[in-house]
Tab-separated table of C-alpha atoms in Angstrom:
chain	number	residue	atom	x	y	z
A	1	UNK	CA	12.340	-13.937	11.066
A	2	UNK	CA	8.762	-13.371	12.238
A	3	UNK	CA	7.231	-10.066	11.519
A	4	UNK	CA	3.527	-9.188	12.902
A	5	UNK	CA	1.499	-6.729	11.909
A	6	UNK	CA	-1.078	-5.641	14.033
A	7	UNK	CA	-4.854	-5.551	12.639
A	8	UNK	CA	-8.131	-3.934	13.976
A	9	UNK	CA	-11.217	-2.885	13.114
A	10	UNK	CA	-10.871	0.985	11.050
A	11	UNK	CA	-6.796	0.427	9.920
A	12	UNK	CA	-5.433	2.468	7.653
A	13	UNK	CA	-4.861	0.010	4.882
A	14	UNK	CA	-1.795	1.505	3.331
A	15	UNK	CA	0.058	1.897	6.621
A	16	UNK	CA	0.076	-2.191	6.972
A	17	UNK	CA	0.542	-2.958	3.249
A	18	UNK	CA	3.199	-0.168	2.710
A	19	UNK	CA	5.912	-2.054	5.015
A	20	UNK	CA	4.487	-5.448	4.342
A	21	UNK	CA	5.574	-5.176	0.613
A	22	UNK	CA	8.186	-4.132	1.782
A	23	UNK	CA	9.437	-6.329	4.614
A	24	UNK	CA	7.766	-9.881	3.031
A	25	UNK	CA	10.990	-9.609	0.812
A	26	UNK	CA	13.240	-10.165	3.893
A	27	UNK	CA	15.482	-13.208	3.880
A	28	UNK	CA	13.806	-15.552	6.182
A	29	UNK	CA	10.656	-13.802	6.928
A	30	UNK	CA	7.747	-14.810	7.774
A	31	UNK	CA	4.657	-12.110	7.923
A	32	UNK	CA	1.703	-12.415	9.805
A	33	UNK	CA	-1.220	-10.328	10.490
A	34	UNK	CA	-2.262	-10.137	14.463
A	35	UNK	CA	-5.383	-9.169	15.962
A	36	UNK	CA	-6.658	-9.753	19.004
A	37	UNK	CA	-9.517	-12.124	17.683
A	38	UNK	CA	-8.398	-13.206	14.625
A	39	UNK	CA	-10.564	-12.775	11.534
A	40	UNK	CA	-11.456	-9.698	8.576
A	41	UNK	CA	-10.871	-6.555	9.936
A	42	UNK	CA	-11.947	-3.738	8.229
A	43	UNK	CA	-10.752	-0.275	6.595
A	44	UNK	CA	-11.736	2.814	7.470
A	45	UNK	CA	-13.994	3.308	5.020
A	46	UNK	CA	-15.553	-0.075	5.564
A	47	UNK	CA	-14.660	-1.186	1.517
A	48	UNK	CA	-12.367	-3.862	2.701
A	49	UNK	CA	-11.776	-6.045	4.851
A	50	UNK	CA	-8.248	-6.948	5.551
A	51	UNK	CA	-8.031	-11.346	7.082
A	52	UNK	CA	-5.821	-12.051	10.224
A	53	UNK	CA	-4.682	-15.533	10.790
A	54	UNK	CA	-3.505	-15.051	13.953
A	55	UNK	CA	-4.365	-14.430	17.149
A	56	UNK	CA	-2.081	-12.202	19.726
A	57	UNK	CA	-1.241	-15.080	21.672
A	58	UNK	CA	-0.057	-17.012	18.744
A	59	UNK	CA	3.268	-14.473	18.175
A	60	UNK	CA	4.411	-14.289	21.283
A	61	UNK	CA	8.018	-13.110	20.299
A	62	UNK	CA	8.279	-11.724	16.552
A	63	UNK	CA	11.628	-9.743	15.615
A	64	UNK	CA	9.740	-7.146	14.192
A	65	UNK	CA	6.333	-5.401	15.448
A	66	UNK	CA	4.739	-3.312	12.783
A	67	UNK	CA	1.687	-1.218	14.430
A	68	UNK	CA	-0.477	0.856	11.498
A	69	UNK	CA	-3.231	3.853	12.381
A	70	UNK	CA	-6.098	4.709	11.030
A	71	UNK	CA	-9.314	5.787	13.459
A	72	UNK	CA	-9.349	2.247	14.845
A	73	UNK	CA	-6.390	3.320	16.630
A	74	UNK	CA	-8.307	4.314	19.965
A	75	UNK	CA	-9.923	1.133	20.566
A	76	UNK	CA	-6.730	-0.500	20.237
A	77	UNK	CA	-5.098	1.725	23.068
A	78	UNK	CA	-8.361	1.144	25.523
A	79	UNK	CA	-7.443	-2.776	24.949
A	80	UNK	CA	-4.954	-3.820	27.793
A	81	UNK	CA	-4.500	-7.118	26.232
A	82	UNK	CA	-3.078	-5.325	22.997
A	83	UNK	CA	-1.548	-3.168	25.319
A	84	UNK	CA	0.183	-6.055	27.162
A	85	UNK	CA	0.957	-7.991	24.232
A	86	UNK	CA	2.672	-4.707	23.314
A	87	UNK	CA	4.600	-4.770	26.063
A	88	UNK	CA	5.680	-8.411	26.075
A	89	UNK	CA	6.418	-9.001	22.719
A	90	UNK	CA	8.630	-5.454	22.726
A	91	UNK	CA	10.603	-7.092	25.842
A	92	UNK	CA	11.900	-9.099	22.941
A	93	UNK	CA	12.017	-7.636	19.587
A	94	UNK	CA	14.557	-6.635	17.379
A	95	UNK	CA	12.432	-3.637	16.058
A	96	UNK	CA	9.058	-2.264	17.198
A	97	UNK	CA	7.857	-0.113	15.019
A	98	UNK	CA	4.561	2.270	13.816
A	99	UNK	CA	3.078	3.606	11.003
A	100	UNK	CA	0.835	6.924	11.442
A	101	UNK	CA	-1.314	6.956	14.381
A	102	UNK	CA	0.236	3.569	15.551
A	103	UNK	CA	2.571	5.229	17.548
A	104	UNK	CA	-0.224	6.238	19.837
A	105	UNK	CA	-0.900	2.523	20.385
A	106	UNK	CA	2.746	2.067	21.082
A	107	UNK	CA	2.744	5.607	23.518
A	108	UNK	CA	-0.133	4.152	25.073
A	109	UNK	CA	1.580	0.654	25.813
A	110	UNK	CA	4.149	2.894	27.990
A	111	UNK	CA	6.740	2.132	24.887
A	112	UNK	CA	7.327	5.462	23.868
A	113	UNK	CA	7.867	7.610	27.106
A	114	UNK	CA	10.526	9.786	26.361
A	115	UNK	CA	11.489	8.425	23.219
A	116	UNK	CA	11.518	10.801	19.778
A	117	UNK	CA	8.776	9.512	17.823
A	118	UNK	CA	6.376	10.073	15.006
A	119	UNK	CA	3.256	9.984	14.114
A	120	UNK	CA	0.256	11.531	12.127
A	121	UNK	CA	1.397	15.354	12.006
A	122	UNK	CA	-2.242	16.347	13.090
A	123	UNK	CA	-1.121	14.173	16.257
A	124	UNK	CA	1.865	15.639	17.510
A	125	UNK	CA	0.175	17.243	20.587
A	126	UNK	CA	-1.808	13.509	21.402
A	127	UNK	CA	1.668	11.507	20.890
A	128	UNK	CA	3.274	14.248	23.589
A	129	UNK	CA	0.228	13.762	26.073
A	130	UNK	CA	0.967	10.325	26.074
A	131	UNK	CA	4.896	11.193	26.846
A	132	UNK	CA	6.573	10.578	23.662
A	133	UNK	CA	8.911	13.423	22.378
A	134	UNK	CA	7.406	14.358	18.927
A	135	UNK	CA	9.740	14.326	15.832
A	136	UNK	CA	8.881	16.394	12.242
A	137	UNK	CA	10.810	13.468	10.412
A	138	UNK	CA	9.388	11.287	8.053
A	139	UNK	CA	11.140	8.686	9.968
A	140	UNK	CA	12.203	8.374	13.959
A	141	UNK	CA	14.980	5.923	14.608
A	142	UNK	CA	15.491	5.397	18.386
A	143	UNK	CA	17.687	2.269	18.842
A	144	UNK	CA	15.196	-0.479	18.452
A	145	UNK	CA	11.977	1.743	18.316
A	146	UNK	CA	11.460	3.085	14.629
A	147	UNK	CA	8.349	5.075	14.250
A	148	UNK	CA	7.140	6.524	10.694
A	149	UNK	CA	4.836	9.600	9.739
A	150	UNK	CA	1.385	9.610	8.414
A	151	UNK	CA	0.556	6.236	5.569
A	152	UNK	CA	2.868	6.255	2.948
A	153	UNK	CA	5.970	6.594	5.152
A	154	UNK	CA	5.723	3.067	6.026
A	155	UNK	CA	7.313	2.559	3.211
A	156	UNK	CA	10.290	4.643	3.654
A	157	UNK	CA	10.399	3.426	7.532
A	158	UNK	CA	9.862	-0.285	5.896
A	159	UNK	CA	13.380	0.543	3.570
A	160	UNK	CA	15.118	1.947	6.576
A	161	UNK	CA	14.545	-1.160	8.391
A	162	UNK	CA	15.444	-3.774	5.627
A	163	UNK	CA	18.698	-1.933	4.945
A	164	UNK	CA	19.355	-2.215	9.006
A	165	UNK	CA	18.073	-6.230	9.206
A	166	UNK	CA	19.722	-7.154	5.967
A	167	UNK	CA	22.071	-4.874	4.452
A	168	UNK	CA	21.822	-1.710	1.883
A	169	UNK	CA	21.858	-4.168	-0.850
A	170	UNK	CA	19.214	-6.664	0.196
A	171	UNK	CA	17.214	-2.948	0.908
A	172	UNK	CA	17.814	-1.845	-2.917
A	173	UNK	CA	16.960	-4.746	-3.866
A	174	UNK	CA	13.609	-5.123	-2.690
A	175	UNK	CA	13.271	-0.867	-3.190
A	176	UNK	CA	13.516	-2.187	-6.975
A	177	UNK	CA	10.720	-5.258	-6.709
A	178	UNK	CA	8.603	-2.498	-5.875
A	179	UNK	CA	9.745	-0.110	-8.163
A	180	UNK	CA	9.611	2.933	-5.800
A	181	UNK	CA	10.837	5.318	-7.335
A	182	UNK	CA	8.687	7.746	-6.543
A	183	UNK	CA	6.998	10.692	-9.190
A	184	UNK	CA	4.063	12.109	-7.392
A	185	UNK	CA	2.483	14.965	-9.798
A	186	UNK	CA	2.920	17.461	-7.020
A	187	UNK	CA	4.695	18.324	-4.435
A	188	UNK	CA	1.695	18.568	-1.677
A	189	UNK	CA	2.608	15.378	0.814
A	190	UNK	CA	3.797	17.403	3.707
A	191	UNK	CA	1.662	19.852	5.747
A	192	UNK	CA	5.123	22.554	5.414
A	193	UNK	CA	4.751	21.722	1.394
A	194	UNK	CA	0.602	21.521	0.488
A	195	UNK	CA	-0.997	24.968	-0.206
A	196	UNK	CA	-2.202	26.689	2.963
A	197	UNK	CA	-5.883	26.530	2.561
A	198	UNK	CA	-5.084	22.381	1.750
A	199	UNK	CA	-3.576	22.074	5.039
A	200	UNK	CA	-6.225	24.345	6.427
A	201	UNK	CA	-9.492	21.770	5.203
A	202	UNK	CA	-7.378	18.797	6.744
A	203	UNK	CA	-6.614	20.191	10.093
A	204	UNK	CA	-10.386	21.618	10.357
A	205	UNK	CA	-11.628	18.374	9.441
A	206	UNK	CA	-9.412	16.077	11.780
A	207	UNK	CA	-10.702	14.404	15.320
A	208	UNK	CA	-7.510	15.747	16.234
A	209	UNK	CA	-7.934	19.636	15.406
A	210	UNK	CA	-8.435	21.543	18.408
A	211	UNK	CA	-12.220	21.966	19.679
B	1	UNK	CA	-18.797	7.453	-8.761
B	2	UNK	CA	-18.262	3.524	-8.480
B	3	UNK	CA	-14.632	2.423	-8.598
B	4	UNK	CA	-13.874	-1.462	-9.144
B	5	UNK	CA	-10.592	-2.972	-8.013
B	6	UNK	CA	-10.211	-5.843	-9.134
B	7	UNK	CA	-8.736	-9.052	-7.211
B	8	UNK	CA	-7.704	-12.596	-7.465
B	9	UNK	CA	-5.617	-15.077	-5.942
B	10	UNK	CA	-1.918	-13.916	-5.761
B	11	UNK	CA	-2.461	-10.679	-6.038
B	12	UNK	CA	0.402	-7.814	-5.335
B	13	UNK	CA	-1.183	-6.253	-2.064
B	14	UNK	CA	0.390	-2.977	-2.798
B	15	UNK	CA	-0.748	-2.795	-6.408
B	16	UNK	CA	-4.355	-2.909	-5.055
B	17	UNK	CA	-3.879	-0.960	-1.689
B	18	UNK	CA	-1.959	2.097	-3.412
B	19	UNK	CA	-4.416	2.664	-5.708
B	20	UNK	CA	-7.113	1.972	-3.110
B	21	UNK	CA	-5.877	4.509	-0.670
B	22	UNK	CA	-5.665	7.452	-2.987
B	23	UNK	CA	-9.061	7.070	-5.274
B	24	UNK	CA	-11.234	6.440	-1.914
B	25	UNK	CA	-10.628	10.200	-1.022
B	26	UNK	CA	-12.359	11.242	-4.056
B	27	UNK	CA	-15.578	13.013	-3.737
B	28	UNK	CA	-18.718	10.833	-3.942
B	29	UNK	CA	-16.004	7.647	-4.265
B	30	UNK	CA	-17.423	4.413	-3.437
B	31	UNK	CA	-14.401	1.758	-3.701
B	32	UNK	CA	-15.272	-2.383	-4.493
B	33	UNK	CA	-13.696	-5.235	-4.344
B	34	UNK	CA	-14.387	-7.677	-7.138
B	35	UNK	CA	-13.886	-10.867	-8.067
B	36	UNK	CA	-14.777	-13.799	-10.307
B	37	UNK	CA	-16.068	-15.427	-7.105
B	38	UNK	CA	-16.300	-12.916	-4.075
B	39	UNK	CA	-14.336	-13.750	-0.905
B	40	UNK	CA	-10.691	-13.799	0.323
B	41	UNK	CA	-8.060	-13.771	-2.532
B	42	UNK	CA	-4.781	-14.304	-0.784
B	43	UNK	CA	-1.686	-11.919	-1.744
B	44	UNK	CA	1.857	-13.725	-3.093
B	45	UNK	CA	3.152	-14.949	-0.191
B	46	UNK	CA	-0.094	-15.892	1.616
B	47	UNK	CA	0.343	-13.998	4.351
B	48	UNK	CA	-2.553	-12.125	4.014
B	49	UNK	CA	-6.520	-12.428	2.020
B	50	UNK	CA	-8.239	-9.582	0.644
B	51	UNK	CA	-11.750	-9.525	0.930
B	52	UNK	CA	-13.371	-9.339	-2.481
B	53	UNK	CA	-17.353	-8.131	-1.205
B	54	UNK	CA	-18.840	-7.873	-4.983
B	55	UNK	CA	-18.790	-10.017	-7.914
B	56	UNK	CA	-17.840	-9.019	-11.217
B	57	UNK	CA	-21.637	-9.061	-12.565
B	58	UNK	CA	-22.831	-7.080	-9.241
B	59	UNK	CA	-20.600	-4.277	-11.051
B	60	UNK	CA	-21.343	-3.614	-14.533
B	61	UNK	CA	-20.093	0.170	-15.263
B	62	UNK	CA	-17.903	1.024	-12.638
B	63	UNK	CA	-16.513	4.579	-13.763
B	64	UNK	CA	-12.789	3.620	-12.840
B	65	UNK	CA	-11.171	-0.099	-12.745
B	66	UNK	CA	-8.395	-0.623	-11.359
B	67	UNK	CA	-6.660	-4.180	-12.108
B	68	UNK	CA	-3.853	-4.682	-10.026
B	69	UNK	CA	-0.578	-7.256	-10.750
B	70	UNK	CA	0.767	-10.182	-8.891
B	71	UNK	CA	1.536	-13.455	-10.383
B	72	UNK	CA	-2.179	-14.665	-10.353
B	73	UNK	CA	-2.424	-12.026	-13.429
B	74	UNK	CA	-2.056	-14.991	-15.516
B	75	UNK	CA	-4.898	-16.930	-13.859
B	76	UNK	CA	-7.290	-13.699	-14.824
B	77	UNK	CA	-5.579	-13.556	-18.651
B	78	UNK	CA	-6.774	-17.117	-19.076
B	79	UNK	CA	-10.378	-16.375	-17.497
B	80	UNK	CA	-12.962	-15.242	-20.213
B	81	UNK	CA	-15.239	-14.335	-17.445
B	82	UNK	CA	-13.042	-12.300	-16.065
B	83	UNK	CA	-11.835	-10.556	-19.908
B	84	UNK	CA	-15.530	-10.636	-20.815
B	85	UNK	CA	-16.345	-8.192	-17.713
B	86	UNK	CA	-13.057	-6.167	-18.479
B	87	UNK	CA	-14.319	-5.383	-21.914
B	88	UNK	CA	-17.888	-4.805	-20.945
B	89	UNK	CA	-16.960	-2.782	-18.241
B	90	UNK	CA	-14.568	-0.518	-19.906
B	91	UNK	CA	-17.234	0.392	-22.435
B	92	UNK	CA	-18.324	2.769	-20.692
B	93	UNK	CA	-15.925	3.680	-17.980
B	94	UNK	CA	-14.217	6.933	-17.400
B	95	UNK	CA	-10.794	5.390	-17.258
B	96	UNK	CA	-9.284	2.033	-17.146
B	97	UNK	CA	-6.549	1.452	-15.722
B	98	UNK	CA	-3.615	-1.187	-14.472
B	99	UNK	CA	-0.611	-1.691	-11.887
B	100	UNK	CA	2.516	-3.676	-12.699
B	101	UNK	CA	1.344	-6.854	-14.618
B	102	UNK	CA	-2.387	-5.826	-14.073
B	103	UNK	CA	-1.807	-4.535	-17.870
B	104	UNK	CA	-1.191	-7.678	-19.266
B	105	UNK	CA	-4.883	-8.791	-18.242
B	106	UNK	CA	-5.862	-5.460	-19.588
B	107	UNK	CA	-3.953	-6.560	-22.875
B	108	UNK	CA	-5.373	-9.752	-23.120
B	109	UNK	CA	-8.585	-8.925	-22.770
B	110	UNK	CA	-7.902	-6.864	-26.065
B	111	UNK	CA	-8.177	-2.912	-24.206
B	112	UNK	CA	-4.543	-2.591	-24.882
B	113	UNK	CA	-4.292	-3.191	-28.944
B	114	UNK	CA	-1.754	-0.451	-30.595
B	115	UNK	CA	-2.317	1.387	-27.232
B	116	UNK	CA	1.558	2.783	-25.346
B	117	UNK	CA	1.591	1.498	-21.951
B	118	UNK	CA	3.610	0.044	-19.033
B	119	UNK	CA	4.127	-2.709	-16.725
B	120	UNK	CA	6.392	-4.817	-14.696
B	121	UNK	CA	9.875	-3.805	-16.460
B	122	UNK	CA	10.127	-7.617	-17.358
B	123	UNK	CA	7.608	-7.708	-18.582
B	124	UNK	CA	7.802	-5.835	-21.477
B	125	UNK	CA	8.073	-7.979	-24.069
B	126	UNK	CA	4.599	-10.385	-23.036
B	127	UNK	CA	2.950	-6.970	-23.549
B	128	UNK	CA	4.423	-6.513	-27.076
B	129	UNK	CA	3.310	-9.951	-27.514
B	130	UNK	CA	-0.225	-8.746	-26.314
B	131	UNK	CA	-0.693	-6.232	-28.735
B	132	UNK	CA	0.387	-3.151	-26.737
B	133	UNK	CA	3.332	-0.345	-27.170
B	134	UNK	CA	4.917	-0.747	-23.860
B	135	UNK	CA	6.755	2.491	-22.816
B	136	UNK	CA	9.523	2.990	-20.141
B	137	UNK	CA	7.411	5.780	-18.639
B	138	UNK	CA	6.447	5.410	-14.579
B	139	UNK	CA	2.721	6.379	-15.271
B	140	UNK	CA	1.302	6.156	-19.046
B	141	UNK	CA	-1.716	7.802	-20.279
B	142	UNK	CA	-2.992	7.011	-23.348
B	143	UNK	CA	-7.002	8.463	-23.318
B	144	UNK	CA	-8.890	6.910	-20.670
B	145	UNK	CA	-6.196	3.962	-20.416
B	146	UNK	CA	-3.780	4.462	-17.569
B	147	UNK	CA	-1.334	1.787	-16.865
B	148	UNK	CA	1.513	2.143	-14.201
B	149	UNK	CA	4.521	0.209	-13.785
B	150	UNK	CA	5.392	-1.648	-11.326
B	151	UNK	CA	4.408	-1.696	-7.427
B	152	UNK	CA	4.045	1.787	-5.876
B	153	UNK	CA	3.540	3.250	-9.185
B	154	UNK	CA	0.161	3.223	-8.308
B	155	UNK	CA	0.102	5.595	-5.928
B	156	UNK	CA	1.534	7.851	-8.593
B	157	UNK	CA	-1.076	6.790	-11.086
B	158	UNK	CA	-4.029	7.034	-9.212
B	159	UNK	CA	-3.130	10.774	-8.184
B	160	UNK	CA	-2.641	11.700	-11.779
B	161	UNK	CA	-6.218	9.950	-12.387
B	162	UNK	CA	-7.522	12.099	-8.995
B	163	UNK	CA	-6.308	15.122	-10.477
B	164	UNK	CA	-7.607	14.498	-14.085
B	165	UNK	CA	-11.299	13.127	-11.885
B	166	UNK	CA	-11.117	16.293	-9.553
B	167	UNK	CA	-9.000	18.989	-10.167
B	168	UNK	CA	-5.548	19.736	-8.690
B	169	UNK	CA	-6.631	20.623	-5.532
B	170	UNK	CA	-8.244	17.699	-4.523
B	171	UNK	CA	-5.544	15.863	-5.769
B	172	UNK	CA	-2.804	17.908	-3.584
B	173	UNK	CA	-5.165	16.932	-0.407
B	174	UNK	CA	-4.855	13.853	-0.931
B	175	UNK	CA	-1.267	13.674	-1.363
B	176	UNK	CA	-1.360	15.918	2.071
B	177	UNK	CA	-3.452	13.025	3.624
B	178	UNK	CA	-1.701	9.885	2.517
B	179	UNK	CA	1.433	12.272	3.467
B	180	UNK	CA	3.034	11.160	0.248
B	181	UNK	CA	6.022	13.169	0.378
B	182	UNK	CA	8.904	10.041	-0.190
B	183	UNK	CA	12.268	9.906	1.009
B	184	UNK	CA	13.720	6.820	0.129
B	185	UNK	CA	16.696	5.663	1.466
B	186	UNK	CA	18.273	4.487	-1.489
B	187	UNK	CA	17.815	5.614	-5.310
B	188	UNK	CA	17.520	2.084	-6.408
B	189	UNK	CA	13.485	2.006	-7.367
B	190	UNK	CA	14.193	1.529	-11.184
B	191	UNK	CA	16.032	-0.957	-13.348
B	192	UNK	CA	18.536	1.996	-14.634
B	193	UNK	CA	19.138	3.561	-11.262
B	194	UNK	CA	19.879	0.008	-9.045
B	195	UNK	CA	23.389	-1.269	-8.848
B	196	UNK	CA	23.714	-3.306	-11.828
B	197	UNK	CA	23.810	-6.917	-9.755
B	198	UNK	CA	21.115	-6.014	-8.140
B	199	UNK	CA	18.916	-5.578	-11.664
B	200	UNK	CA	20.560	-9.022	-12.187
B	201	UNK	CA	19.537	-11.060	-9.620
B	202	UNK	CA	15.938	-9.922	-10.024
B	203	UNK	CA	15.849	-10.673	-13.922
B	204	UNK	CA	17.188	-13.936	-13.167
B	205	UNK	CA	14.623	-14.804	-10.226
B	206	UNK	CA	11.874	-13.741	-12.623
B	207	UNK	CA	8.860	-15.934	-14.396
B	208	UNK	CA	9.474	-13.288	-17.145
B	209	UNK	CA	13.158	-13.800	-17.449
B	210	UNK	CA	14.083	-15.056	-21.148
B	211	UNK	CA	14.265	-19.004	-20.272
């Protein structure tokens, strides 16, 4: 089972590691990272860099498409030979799927028109410009097309998709390799949950708050 | 303030990444890399390198470490170098602190004598046999040591440490931004939750399992 994950210059780093902890487990699989030249590709804040081995043209049909955000996002929508590869690869998936502002990259491919999806709750209003129909869940399952909220739901969106591939069991069993069982000291990690004036800073401070 | 994450060859991505994702929002943060020898380390599965930019001596008094887990831990327990700069480094750091079986370098390098803390639920018993208390906790505190257990612990340890470096408030924003608000699909993310075969299976696959 080949899984890519797609790479680029300013990824989120936790959207692509989140599922691939969680999806390297899979019987059979077979992970690599994509880009369209391969090579380091680095975070947003420019601390790491992040090494692709292949390039698009070398997984031409994987079962699985993982696409993370992060501000490198837009470049990745202006490129129609991501956008293509997008498009081909999808024609024969089992599951394409996006963490955080990669559903914009997938909206932007023409993948998502119509289709409930999530994304980056700042980026509701961008993901329904580009004719997706925008979802408040943490996860969006539509048939083959599962699209997760902002970073750390590419975890739970990487769980979901185990349990689908391989069973509930083979999905506990890597939830437990992991050890997720999560104990955040607050309860802050949704916009309807953080304090107002939290939610306030990050919407003023987001390329996608209203100008 | 300078935090040092630590890396080597077979390295846990997520260990590193979780950690990585939540102390970078801090104010005035300025994440590295390190390594023995700078460069790509790859993770378990070699599907992926991590760029290490910085050598251990190019950071002498980082105010947080973070040593991750993975099963090159045991190359970095056996590398004076490597438990020289630990020691040195924690002299005067604000807190030290470990993922999963990123403890058991801490132990060896002698940080963890008489001190409670947790790892890699196997692994228990080598950290006994390093000199530590090991505790069931998810997230252990013990002064300015901080160890987590295994995995996405983490991302629950290094938003204790944000709150303890920053206040609540910061903390809350960035569980808002890593939109760390988990809903796994199973409640199998602990040795006493997971179906009891399930436990099995992994204590049998393990290096730590009693041989």
């Amino acid at each position: 089972m080949d899984i890519a994950i797609l790479l680029f210059d300013d990824v989120n780093a936790l959207d692509a590691i989140g599922p691939y902890e969680v999806l390297r487990h899979l019987p059979d699989a077979r992970v690599r990272f994509v880009a369209r030249e391969p090579g380091p590709k680095h975070t947003e804040d420019r601390a790491l860099s992040l090494l692709a081995d292949a390039a698009l043209d070398d997984v031409v049909s994987p079962s699985v498409i993982v696409v993370p955000g992060g501000s490198g996002e837009l470049s990745q929508r202006g490129d129609e030979h991501v956008l293509r590869w997008l498009r081909t690869a999808h024609a024969t998936s089992d599951y394409t799927t996006s963490v955080c502002t990669g559903a914009l990259v997938l909206a932007a491919a023409g993948l998502l028109d119509d289709v409930p999806a999530t994304t980056h709750w700042l980026a509701h209003d961008e993901l329904r410009r580009l004719g997706a129909v925008p979802s408040s869940e943490r996860v969006v399952s539509h048939g083959r097309i599962v699209t997760a909220a902002r970073v750390s739901s590419g975890i739970d969106m990487a769980l979901v998709l185990a349990a689908r591939i391989a069973g509930d069991e083979v999905a506990q069993g890597i939830q437990l390799a992991i050890e997720y069982d999560p104990m955040p000291p607050f309860d802050a990690g949704a916009p309807h949950k953080a304090p107002a004036h939290v939610v306030a800073r990050q919407r003023a401070g987001s390329r996608f708050a209203p100008t």
